[in-house]
């Protein structure tokens, strides 16, 4: 077994509500109870704003106007402040047991950032990291991150703007960082870049930075 | 994924300035046996620890004094987390079973759960962490303490690792 790379199963959920995404993540988190069951959930969400464990800056009075825009609003037990998910954004939830990789969330988040930087690079976009967690093109965030870790099992993850309607972000201060903007692969490349196009680049980069084997056995999520 | 423990939000208005980095907490893995007392503490002004630190496999430490256990995370843990920007801690009075989730620390956009090392009731939480969550990194064995709790089952303390065992445990992880 020595030297063998961990196996991570890719699960394509398609367009699912944020709530359904949470439920499915929990299903995959729970699978780790009976042994390694690393998974990489991929999906898109209908428009939704989410906040993390630091929800105090976002009382109902601040969140209710967002619902009037036609988006859902959810609290999540992830790190990071407020963000938006919507169609055209590649959402990736790695559900890994860090015992099979490295037991450090700091390392894990750094690897996720490198994964996205590589994926952007292979699409022709030069992206960088910064002291603010996430992936940036200059002062504009192209990919948000916020994760949860319990008993070394990760959930939540990252959201890469492909051809997202970025005007949704104008109603919030994304990730609580004033003075910065957002961007997308489509905006940077000045052509339409879909989630479908970006996904293989993200998967290849993930396999590279996490030294793992990705499996796509065609079995979709168990909806029980 | 919902936490069973109720979280008390201690976060003040978080501004996106960078937390100060300090190497003090990161380099020192040895237990600090001198207890720094200060006026902000809720407890008495003992200046020397009466018992040594015990450690869990989840890299938390417990220090028992006068029947009360003070809980924090080890230097190894704070290093693995990165700079802590927020501490979600339980309410005073909350009863915890050993291994119950009692809160979370946020660092690098990651919310990492905390697990109770012992069975008991929360008697105090470190309110300094609301304004200064970085204490968990800078001074993890003293000013960065998280909660204090009663000790319902002293045998749980006995079963925890002492400093030597914990140091050995860390070495085995790094191999």
CSV table of C-alpha atoms in Angstrom, one decimal:
chain,number,residue,atom,x,y,z
A,1,UNK,CA,0.0,0.0,0.0
A,2,UNK,CA,3.0,2.3,0.5
A,3,UNK,CA,3.3,4.9,-2.2
A,4,UNK,CA,-0.2,4.3,-3.5
A,5,UNK,CA,-2.2,7.4,-4.1
A,6,UNK,CA,-5.5,8.0,-2.4
A,7,UNK,CA,-8.6,7.3,-4.5
A,8,UNK,CA,-11.0,10.2,-4.8
A,9,UNK,CA,-14.4,9.6,-6.3
A,10,UNK,CA,-15.8,12.4,-8.5
A,11,UNK,CA,-19.5,12.8,-8.0
A,12,UNK,CA,-21.4,15.1,-10.5
A,13,UNK,CA,-24.5,16.4,-8.9
A,14,UNK,CA,-25.6,18.8,-11.7
A,15,UNK,CA,-27.8,21.7,-10.7
A,16,UNK,CA,-28.9,21.2,-7.1
A,17,UNK,CA,-30.3,23.6,-4.5
A,18,UNK,CA,-27.9,24.7,-1.8
A,19,UNK,CA,-29.9,22.8,0.8
A,20,UNK,CA,-29.7,19.6,-1.3
A,21,UNK,CA,-26.0,20.2,-1.6
A,22,UNK,CA,-25.7,20.4,2.1
A,23,UNK,CA,-27.7,17.2,2.5
A,24,UNK,CA,-25.6,15.3,0.0
A,25,UNK,CA,-22.3,16.5,1.5
A,26,UNK,CA,-23.5,15.1,4.8
A,27,UNK,CA,-24.2,11.7,3.1
A,28,UNK,CA,-20.6,11.7,1.8
A,29,UNK,CA,-19.1,12.9,5.1
A,30,UNK,CA,-21.0,10.1,6.9
A,31,UNK,CA,-19.5,7.5,4.6
A,32,UNK,CA,-16.1,8.2,6.1
A,33,UNK,CA,-17.2,6.5,9.3
A,34,UNK,CA,-16.6,3.1,7.8
A,35,UNK,CA,-13.3,3.8,6.2
A,36,UNK,CA,-11.7,6.1,3.6
A,37,UNK,CA,-14.3,7.4,1.2
A,38,UNK,CA,-12.8,10.5,-0.3
A,39,UNK,CA,-15.2,12.2,-2.7
A,40,UNK,CA,-15.2,15.3,-4.9
A,41,UNK,CA,-18.7,16.7,-5.3
A,42,UNK,CA,-19.3,18.9,-8.3
A,43,UNK,CA,-22.4,21.0,-8.8
A,44,UNK,CA,-24.0,24.3,-9.6
A,45,UNK,CA,-26.6,26.1,-7.4
A,46,UNK,CA,-29.6,28.3,-8.3
A,47,UNK,CA,-28.9,31.8,-6.9
A,48,UNK,CA,-28.1,31.7,-3.2
A,49,UNK,CA,-26.2,33.9,-0.8
A,50,UNK,CA,-24.5,32.0,2.1
A,51,UNK,CA,-22.8,33.1,5.3
A,52,UNK,CA,-20.3,31.1,7.4
A,53,UNK,CA,-19.9,30.6,11.1
A,54,UNK,CA,-19.2,34.3,11.6
A,55,UNK,CA,-22.8,35.2,11.0
A,56,UNK,CA,-23.0,38.0,13.5
A,57,UNK,CA,-22.1,40.7,10.8
A,58,UNK,CA,-25.2,39.5,8.9
A,59,UNK,CA,-28.4,40.0,10.9
A,60,UNK,CA,-31.8,39.3,9.3
A,61,UNK,CA,-32.2,43.0,8.4
A,62,UNK,CA,-29.1,42.7,6.2
A,63,UNK,CA,-30.0,39.4,4.6
A,64,UNK,CA,-33.7,39.9,3.9
A,65,UNK,CA,-33.2,42.3,1.1
A,66,UNK,CA,-31.1,39.7,-0.7
A,67,UNK,CA,-34.1,37.4,-0.7
A,68,UNK,CA,-36.1,40.1,-2.6
A,69,UNK,CA,-33.6,39.7,-5.4
A,70,UNK,CA,-34.9,36.2,-6.0
A,71,UNK,CA,-32.0,34.4,-4.3
A,72,UNK,CA,-32.1,32.0,-1.4
A,73,UNK,CA,-30.1,32.8,1.8
A,74,UNK,CA,-28.5,30.2,3.9
A,75,UNK,CA,-26.1,30.0,6.9
A,76,UNK,CA,-23.4,27.4,6.7
A,77,UNK,CA,-20.9,26.0,9.2
A,78,UNK,CA,-18.0,26.8,6.9
A,79,UNK,CA,-15.2,29.4,7.3
A,80,UNK,CA,-15.4,32.6,5.3
A,81,UNK,CA,-17.9,35.4,5.2
A,82,UNK,CA,-20.7,36.1,2.8
A,83,UNK,CA,-20.6,34.9,-0.8
A,84,UNK,CA,-22.9,34.1,-3.7
A,85,UNK,CA,-23.4,30.9,-5.7
A,86,UNK,CA,-25.3,30.7,-8.9
A,87,UNK,CA,-25.6,29.3,-12.4
A,88,UNK,CA,-22.3,29.5,-14.3
A,89,UNK,CA,-20.3,28.9,-11.2
A,90,UNK,CA,-18.4,25.7,-10.7
A,91,UNK,CA,-19.0,24.6,-7.1
A,92,UNK,CA,-16.7,21.9,-5.8
A,93,UNK,CA,-17.1,20.2,-2.4
A,94,UNK,CA,-14.1,17.9,-1.6
A,95,UNK,CA,-15.2,15.5,1.1
A,96,UNK,CA,-11.8,14.2,2.1
A,97,UNK,CA,-10.5,12.6,5.2
A,98,UNK,CA,-7.3,14.6,5.8
A,99,UNK,CA,-5.8,11.6,7.6
A,100,UNK,CA,-5.3,10.2,4.1
A,101,UNK,CA,-3.5,13.3,3.0
A,102,UNK,CA,-2.1,15.7,5.6
A,103,UNK,CA,-3.8,16.6,8.9
A,104,UNK,CA,-3.7,20.3,8.5
A,105,UNK,CA,-6.5,22.6,7.3
A,106,UNK,CA,-3.9,25.2,6.5
A,107,UNK,CA,-2.2,22.8,4.2
A,108,UNK,CA,-5.5,21.7,2.7
A,109,UNK,CA,-6.7,25.2,1.9
A,110,UNK,CA,-3.4,26.1,0.4
A,111,UNK,CA,-3.6,23.0,-1.9
A,112,UNK,CA,-7.1,24.0,-2.9
A,113,UNK,CA,-5.8,27.4,-3.8
A,114,UNK,CA,-2.9,26.0,-5.8
A,115,UNK,CA,-5.4,23.7,-7.6
A,116,UNK,CA,-7.5,26.6,-8.7
A,117,UNK,CA,-4.5,28.7,-9.7
A,118,UNK,CA,-3.3,25.7,-11.9
A,119,UNK,CA,-6.8,25.2,-13.4
A,120,UNK,CA,-7.0,28.9,-14.3
A,121,UNK,CA,-3.5,28.7,-15.8
A,122,UNK,CA,-4.4,25.8,-18.0
A,123,UNK,CA,-7.3,27.8,-19.3
A,124,UNK,CA,-5.1,30.8,-20.0
A,125,UNK,CA,-5.9,32.9,-16.9
A,126,UNK,CA,-3.1,34.0,-14.6
A,127,UNK,CA,-4.5,33.8,-11.1
A,128,UNK,CA,-2.8,34.3,-7.8
A,129,UNK,CA,-3.3,33.8,-4.1
A,130,UNK,CA,-3.1,36.6,-1.6
A,131,UNK,CA,-3.2,37.0,2.2
A,132,UNK,CA,-7.0,36.8,1.7
A,133,UNK,CA,-7.9,33.1,1.2
A,134,UNK,CA,-9.3,32.6,-2.3
A,135,UNK,CA,-7.9,32.9,-5.8
A,136,UNK,CA,-7.5,36.3,-7.4
A,137,UNK,CA,-6.9,38.0,-10.7
A,138,UNK,CA,-5.4,41.2,-9.6
A,139,UNK,CA,-7.8,42.8,-7.2
A,140,UNK,CA,-10.7,40.7,-8.3
A,141,UNK,CA,-11.6,37.3,-6.9
A,142,UNK,CA,-12.2,34.6,-9.4
A,143,UNK,CA,-12.8,31.8,-6.9
A,144,UNK,CA,-14.1,31.9,-3.3
A,145,UNK,CA,-13.3,29.4,-0.7
A,146,UNK,CA,-14.8,28.3,2.6
A,147,UNK,CA,-14.4,25.0,4.3
A,148,UNK,CA,-15.5,23.0,7.3
A,149,UNK,CA,-13.4,20.3,9.0
A,150,UNK,CA,-14.6,17.9,11.6
A,151,UNK,CA,-12.7,14.9,12.8
A,152,UNK,CA,-10.4,15.6,9.8
A,153,UNK,CA,-13.2,15.2,7.3
A,154,UNK,CA,-13.7,18.2,5.1
A,155,UNK,CA,-16.8,19.7,3.6
A,156,UNK,CA,-17.9,22.8,1.8
A,157,UNK,CA,-15.1,23.9,-0.6
A,158,UNK,CA,-14.7,26.3,-3.5
A,159,UNK,CA,-16.7,28.2,-6.1
A,160,UNK,CA,-15.0,29.2,-9.4
A,161,UNK,CA,-16.8,31.8,-11.5
A,162,UNK,CA,-17.0,30.5,-15.0
A,163,UNK,CA,-19.7,32.5,-16.8
A,164,UNK,CA,-21.6,33.5,-13.6
A,165,UNK,CA,-23.7,36.7,-13.8
A,166,UNK,CA,-21.4,38.8,-11.6
A,167,UNK,CA,-24.0,41.4,-11.0
A,168,UNK,CA,-25.3,39.2,-8.2
A,169,UNK,CA,-22.1,40.1,-6.3
A,170,UNK,CA,-22.9,43.8,-6.4
A,171,UNK,CA,-25.4,43.4,-3.6
A,172,UNK,CA,-22.9,42.2,-1.0
A,173,UNK,CA,-19.3,42.9,0.0
A,174,UNK,CA,-18.0,39.5,-1.2
A,175,UNK,CA,-16.2,37.7,1.6
A,176,UNK,CA,-16.4,40.9,3.7
A,177,UNK,CA,-13.5,42.4,1.9
A,178,UNK,CA,-14.1,46.1,1.0
A,179,UNK,CA,-12.5,47.6,-2.1
A,180,UNK,CA,-12.0,44.4,-4.0
A,181,UNK,CA,-14.1,43.0,-6.9
A,182,UNK,CA,-15.0,39.8,-8.5
A,183,UNK,CA,-14.3,38.3,-11.9
A,184,UNK,CA,-14.8,35.2,-13.9
A,185,UNK,CA,-13.0,33.0,-16.4
A,186,UNK,CA,-15.4,34.4,-19.1
A,187,UNK,CA,-14.6,38.0,-18.2
A,188,UNK,CA,-10.9,37.4,-18.1
A,189,UNK,CA,-10.8,35.5,-21.4
A,190,UNK,CA,-13.5,37.7,-23.1
A,191,UNK,CA,-15.3,34.7,-24.3
A,192,UNK,CA,-17.9,32.3,-22.9
A,193,UNK,CA,-16.2,29.7,-20.6
A,194,UNK,CA,-18.8,27.3,-19.2
A,195,UNK,CA,-18.7,25.1,-16.1
A,196,UNK,CA,-18.6,22.2,-18.5
A,197,UNK,CA,-15.4,23.5,-20.1
A,198,UNK,CA,-13.7,24.4,-16.8
A,199,UNK,CA,-14.4,21.2,-15.0
A,200,UNK,CA,-11.8,18.9,-16.5
A,201,UNK,CA,-9.1,21.5,-15.9
A,202,UNK,CA,-10.1,21.7,-12.2
A,203,UNK,CA,-10.1,17.9,-11.9
A,204,UNK,CA,-6.7,17.6,-13.5
A,205,UNK,CA,-5.3,20.2,-11.3
A,206,UNK,CA,-6.8,18.6,-8.2
A,207,UNK,CA,-5.3,15.2,-9.0
A,208,UNK,CA,-2.0,16.9,-9.5
A,209,UNK,CA,-1.9,18.9,-6.3
A,210,UNK,CA,-3.4,16.3,-4.0
A,211,UNK,CA,-1.4,13.4,-5.5
A,212,UNK,CA,-4.6,11.3,-5.9
A,213,UNK,CA,-6.4,9.2,-8.4
A,214,UNK,CA,-9.7,10.5,-9.5
A,215,UNK,CA,-12.3,7.9,-10.3
A,216,UNK,CA,-15.5,8.5,-12.3
A,217,UNK,CA,-17.3,5.2,-12.2
A,218,UNK,CA,-20.5,6.7,-13.5
A,219,UNK,CA,-22.3,6.1,-10.3
A,220,UNK,CA,-24.2,9.1,-9.2
A,221,UNK,CA,-25.1,10.2,-5.8
A,222,UNK,CA,-27.3,8.0,-3.7
A,223,UNK,CA,-30.4,10.1,-3.0
A,224,UNK,CA,-31.8,8.4,0.0
B,1,UNK,CA,-23.0,18.9,9.9
B,2,UNK,CA,-24.9,21.1,12.4
B,3,UNK,CA,-23.1,21.4,15.7
B,4,UNK,CA,-24.8,19.9,18.6
B,5,UNK,CA,-23.4,22.4,21.0
B,6,UNK,CA,-24.9,25.9,21.0
B,7,UNK,CA,-22.3,28.4,19.8
B,8,UNK,CA,-21.9,31.7,21.5
B,9,UNK,CA,-20.8,34.2,18.9
B,10,UNK,CA,-17.9,36.1,20.3
B,11,UNK,CA,-16.9,37.7,17.1
B,12,UNK,CA,-16.6,41.5,17.1
B,13,UNK,CA,-16.9,43.3,13.9
B,14,UNK,CA,-14.2,41.6,11.9
B,15,UNK,CA,-12.2,43.8,9.8
B,16,UNK,CA,-10.1,42.3,7.0
B,17,UNK,CA,-6.8,43.5,8.4
B,18,UNK,CA,-4.1,40.8,8.5
B,19,UNK,CA,-3.7,39.2,11.9
B,20,UNK,CA,-0.2,39.7,13.3
B,21,UNK,CA,2.1,36.7,12.9
B,22,UNK,CA,4.1,35.7,15.8
B,23,UNK,CA,6.6,32.9,16.1
B,24,UNK,CA,6.3,32.5,19.9
B,25,UNK,CA,3.4,30.1,20.0
B,26,UNK,CA,4.5,28.2,16.9
B,27,UNK,CA,8.1,27.4,17.9
B,28,UNK,CA,7.4,26.4,21.5
B,29,UNK,CA,6.0,22.9,21.7
B,30,UNK,CA,7.1,22.4,25.3
B,31,UNK,CA,4.5,22.8,27.9
B,32,UNK,CA,4.7,26.2,29.6
B,33,UNK,CA,4.7,25.4,33.3
B,34,UNK,CA,4.6,28.9,34.5
B,35,UNK,CA,1.1,30.2,34.6
B,36,UNK,CA,0.8,33.8,33.7
B,37,UNK,CA,-1.9,35.4,35.8
B,38,UNK,CA,-3.4,38.7,34.9
B,39,UNK,CA,-6.2,40.9,36.0
B,40,UNK,CA,-8.3,39.8,33.1
B,41,UNK,CA,-8.5,36.3,34.2
B,42,UNK,CA,-11.6,35.0,35.9
B,43,UNK,CA,-9.6,32.9,38.2
B,44,UNK,CA,-7.3,33.2,41.2
B,45,UNK,CA,-3.8,34.6,41.0
B,46,UNK,CA,-1.8,31.4,41.3
B,47,UNK,CA,1.5,32.0,39.6
B,48,UNK,CA,2.6,28.4,39.3
B,49,UNK,CA,0.8,25.5,37.8
B,50,UNK,CA,-0.2,22.9,40.3
B,51,UNK,CA,-0.6,20.2,37.6
B,52,UNK,CA,1.1,19.6,34.3
B,53,UNK,CA,-0.7,19.7,31.0
B,54,UNK,CA,-2.4,16.6,29.6
B,55,UNK,CA,-3.1,16.2,25.9
B,56,UNK,CA,-5.6,14.6,23.6
B,57,UNK,CA,-5.1,13.0,20.2
B,58,UNK,CA,-7.0,15.9,18.8
B,59,UNK,CA,-4.2,18.2,20.0
B,60,UNK,CA,-6.1,19.8,22.8
B,61,UNK,CA,-4.5,20.3,26.3
B,62,UNK,CA,-6.1,20.2,29.7
B,63,UNK,CA,-4.7,21.7,32.8
B,64,UNK,CA,-6.4,20.8,36.1
B,65,UNK,CA,-6.4,23.1,39.0
B,66,UNK,CA,-8.8,23.1,42.0
B,67,UNK,CA,-11.1,20.7,40.3
B,68,UNK,CA,-11.5,22.8,37.2
B,69,UNK,CA,-10.0,21.9,33.8
B,70,UNK,CA,-8.7,24.7,31.5
B,71,UNK,CA,-8.8,23.6,27.9
B,72,UNK,CA,-6.9,24.9,24.9
B,73,UNK,CA,-5.2,23.7,21.7
B,74,UNK,CA,-1.6,22.8,21.4
B,75,UNK,CA,1.1,24.5,19.4
B,76,UNK,CA,1.0,21.7,16.9
B,77,UNK,CA,-2.7,22.4,16.4
B,78,UNK,CA,-2.5,26.1,16.1
B,79,UNK,CA,0.2,25.7,13.5
B,80,UNK,CA,-1.8,23.3,11.5
B,81,UNK,CA,-4.8,25.7,11.6
B,82,UNK,CA,-3.1,28.8,10.5
B,83,UNK,CA,-4.0,32.3,11.9
B,84,UNK,CA,-7.2,32.0,13.9
B,85,UNK,CA,-9.6,34.8,13.1
B,86,UNK,CA,-12.6,33.7,15.1
B,87,UNK,CA,-13.5,31.5,18.0
B,88,UNK,CA,-16.9,30.0,18.3
B,89,UNK,CA,-17.2,28.8,21.9
B,90,UNK,CA,-20.1,27.3,24.0
B,91,UNK,CA,-22.2,29.0,26.6
B,92,UNK,CA,-21.2,29.0,30.2
B,93,UNK,CA,-23.3,26.4,31.9
B,94,UNK,CA,-23.3,24.1,28.9
B,95,UNK,CA,-22.8,20.5,29.8
B,96,UNK,CA,-20.4,18.5,27.6
B,97,UNK,CA,-19.7,14.8,27.2
B,98,UNK,CA,-16.2,13.8,26.3
B,99,UNK,CA,-15.8,14.0,22.5
B,100,UNK,CA,-18.8,16.4,22.1
B,101,UNK,CA,-18.3,19.2,19.6
B,102,UNK,CA,-18.1,22.3,21.7
B,103,UNK,CA,-17.1,25.0,19.2
B,104,UNK,CA,-15.1,25.9,16.2
B,105,UNK,CA,-12.0,27.9,15.3
B,106,UNK,CA,-11.9,29.7,12.0
B,107,UNK,CA,-8.6,30.2,10.2
B,108,UNK,CA,-7.8,30.6,6.5
B,109,UNK,CA,-11.6,30.4,5.7
B,110,UNK,CA,-11.7,27.0,7.4
B,111,UNK,CA,-14.1,26.3,10.3
B,112,UNK,CA,-12.5,23.5,12.4
B,113,UNK,CA,-14.5,21.8,15.0
B,114,UNK,CA,-13.4,21.5,18.6
B,115,UNK,CA,-14.1,18.4,20.7
B,116,UNK,CA,-14.4,18.3,24.4
B,117,UNK,CA,-11.6,16.4,26.0
B,118,UNK,CA,-13.6,15.7,29.2
B,119,UNK,CA,-17.1,15.3,30.5
B,120,UNK,CA,-18.2,18.3,32.6
B,121,UNK,CA,-19.9,21.7,32.6
B,122,UNK,CA,-18.5,24.9,31.1
B,123,UNK,CA,-17.6,27.3,33.9
B,124,UNK,CA,-15.9,30.0,31.9
B,125,UNK,CA,-15.0,30.9,28.3
B,126,UNK,CA,-12.1,33.1,27.3
B,127,UNK,CA,-13.8,36.3,26.3
B,128,UNK,CA,-10.5,37.9,25.3
B,129,UNK,CA,-10.7,35.8,22.1
B,130,UNK,CA,-13.6,37.9,20.8
B,131,UNK,CA,-11.3,40.9,20.2
B,132,UNK,CA,-8.1,39.0,20.0
B,133,UNK,CA,-8.6,35.5,18.4
B,134,UNK,CA,-4.9,35.5,17.5
B,135,UNK,CA,-4.1,34.7,21.1
B,136,UNK,CA,-4.8,31.1,20.2
B,137,UNK,CA,-1.8,31.2,17.9
B,138,UNK,CA,0.5,33.5,19.8
B,139,UNK,CA,0.0,32.1,23.3
B,140,UNK,CA,-1.8,28.8,23.0
B,141,UNK,CA,-0.8,27.4,26.4
B,142,UNK,CA,-1.7,30.5,28.4
B,143,UNK,CA,-3.6,33.6,27.2
B,144,UNK,CA,-5.1,31.6,24.3
B,145,UNK,CA,-7.0,29.2,26.5
B,146,UNK,CA,-10.5,28.4,25.2
B,147,UNK,CA,-12.8,27.2,28.0
B,148,UNK,CA,-12.8,26.1,31.6
B,149,UNK,CA,-14.9,23.2,32.8
B,150,UNK,CA,-15.8,21.0,35.7
B,151,UNK,CA,-14.4,17.5,35.7
B,152,UNK,CA,-17.1,14.9,36.2
B,153,UNK,CA,-14.9,11.9,35.5
B,154,UNK,CA,-11.3,12.4,36.8
B,155,UNK,CA,-10.4,9.1,35.2
B,156,UNK,CA,-10.7,10.8,31.8
B,157,UNK,CA,-7.9,13.1,32.8
B,158,UNK,CA,-5.7,10.2,33.8
B,159,UNK,CA,-6.2,8.6,30.5
B,160,UNK,CA,-4.9,11.6,28.5
B,161,UNK,CA,-1.3,11.8,27.3
B,162,UNK,CA,1.3,13.5,29.4
B,163,UNK,CA,3.8,15.9,27.8
B,164,UNK,CA,6.3,13.1,26.9
B,165,UNK,CA,3.6,10.9,25.4
B,166,UNK,CA,2.3,13.8,23.4
B,167,UNK,CA,5.7,14.7,22.1
B,168,UNK,CA,6.1,11.1,21.0
B,169,UNK,CA,2.7,11.2,19.4
B,170,UNK,CA,3.5,14.3,17.4
B,171,UNK,CA,6.8,12.7,16.2
B,172,UNK,CA,4.9,9.7,14.9
B,173,UNK,CA,2.5,11.9,12.9
B,174,UNK,CA,5.4,13.7,11.3
B,175,UNK,CA,7.0,10.5,10.0
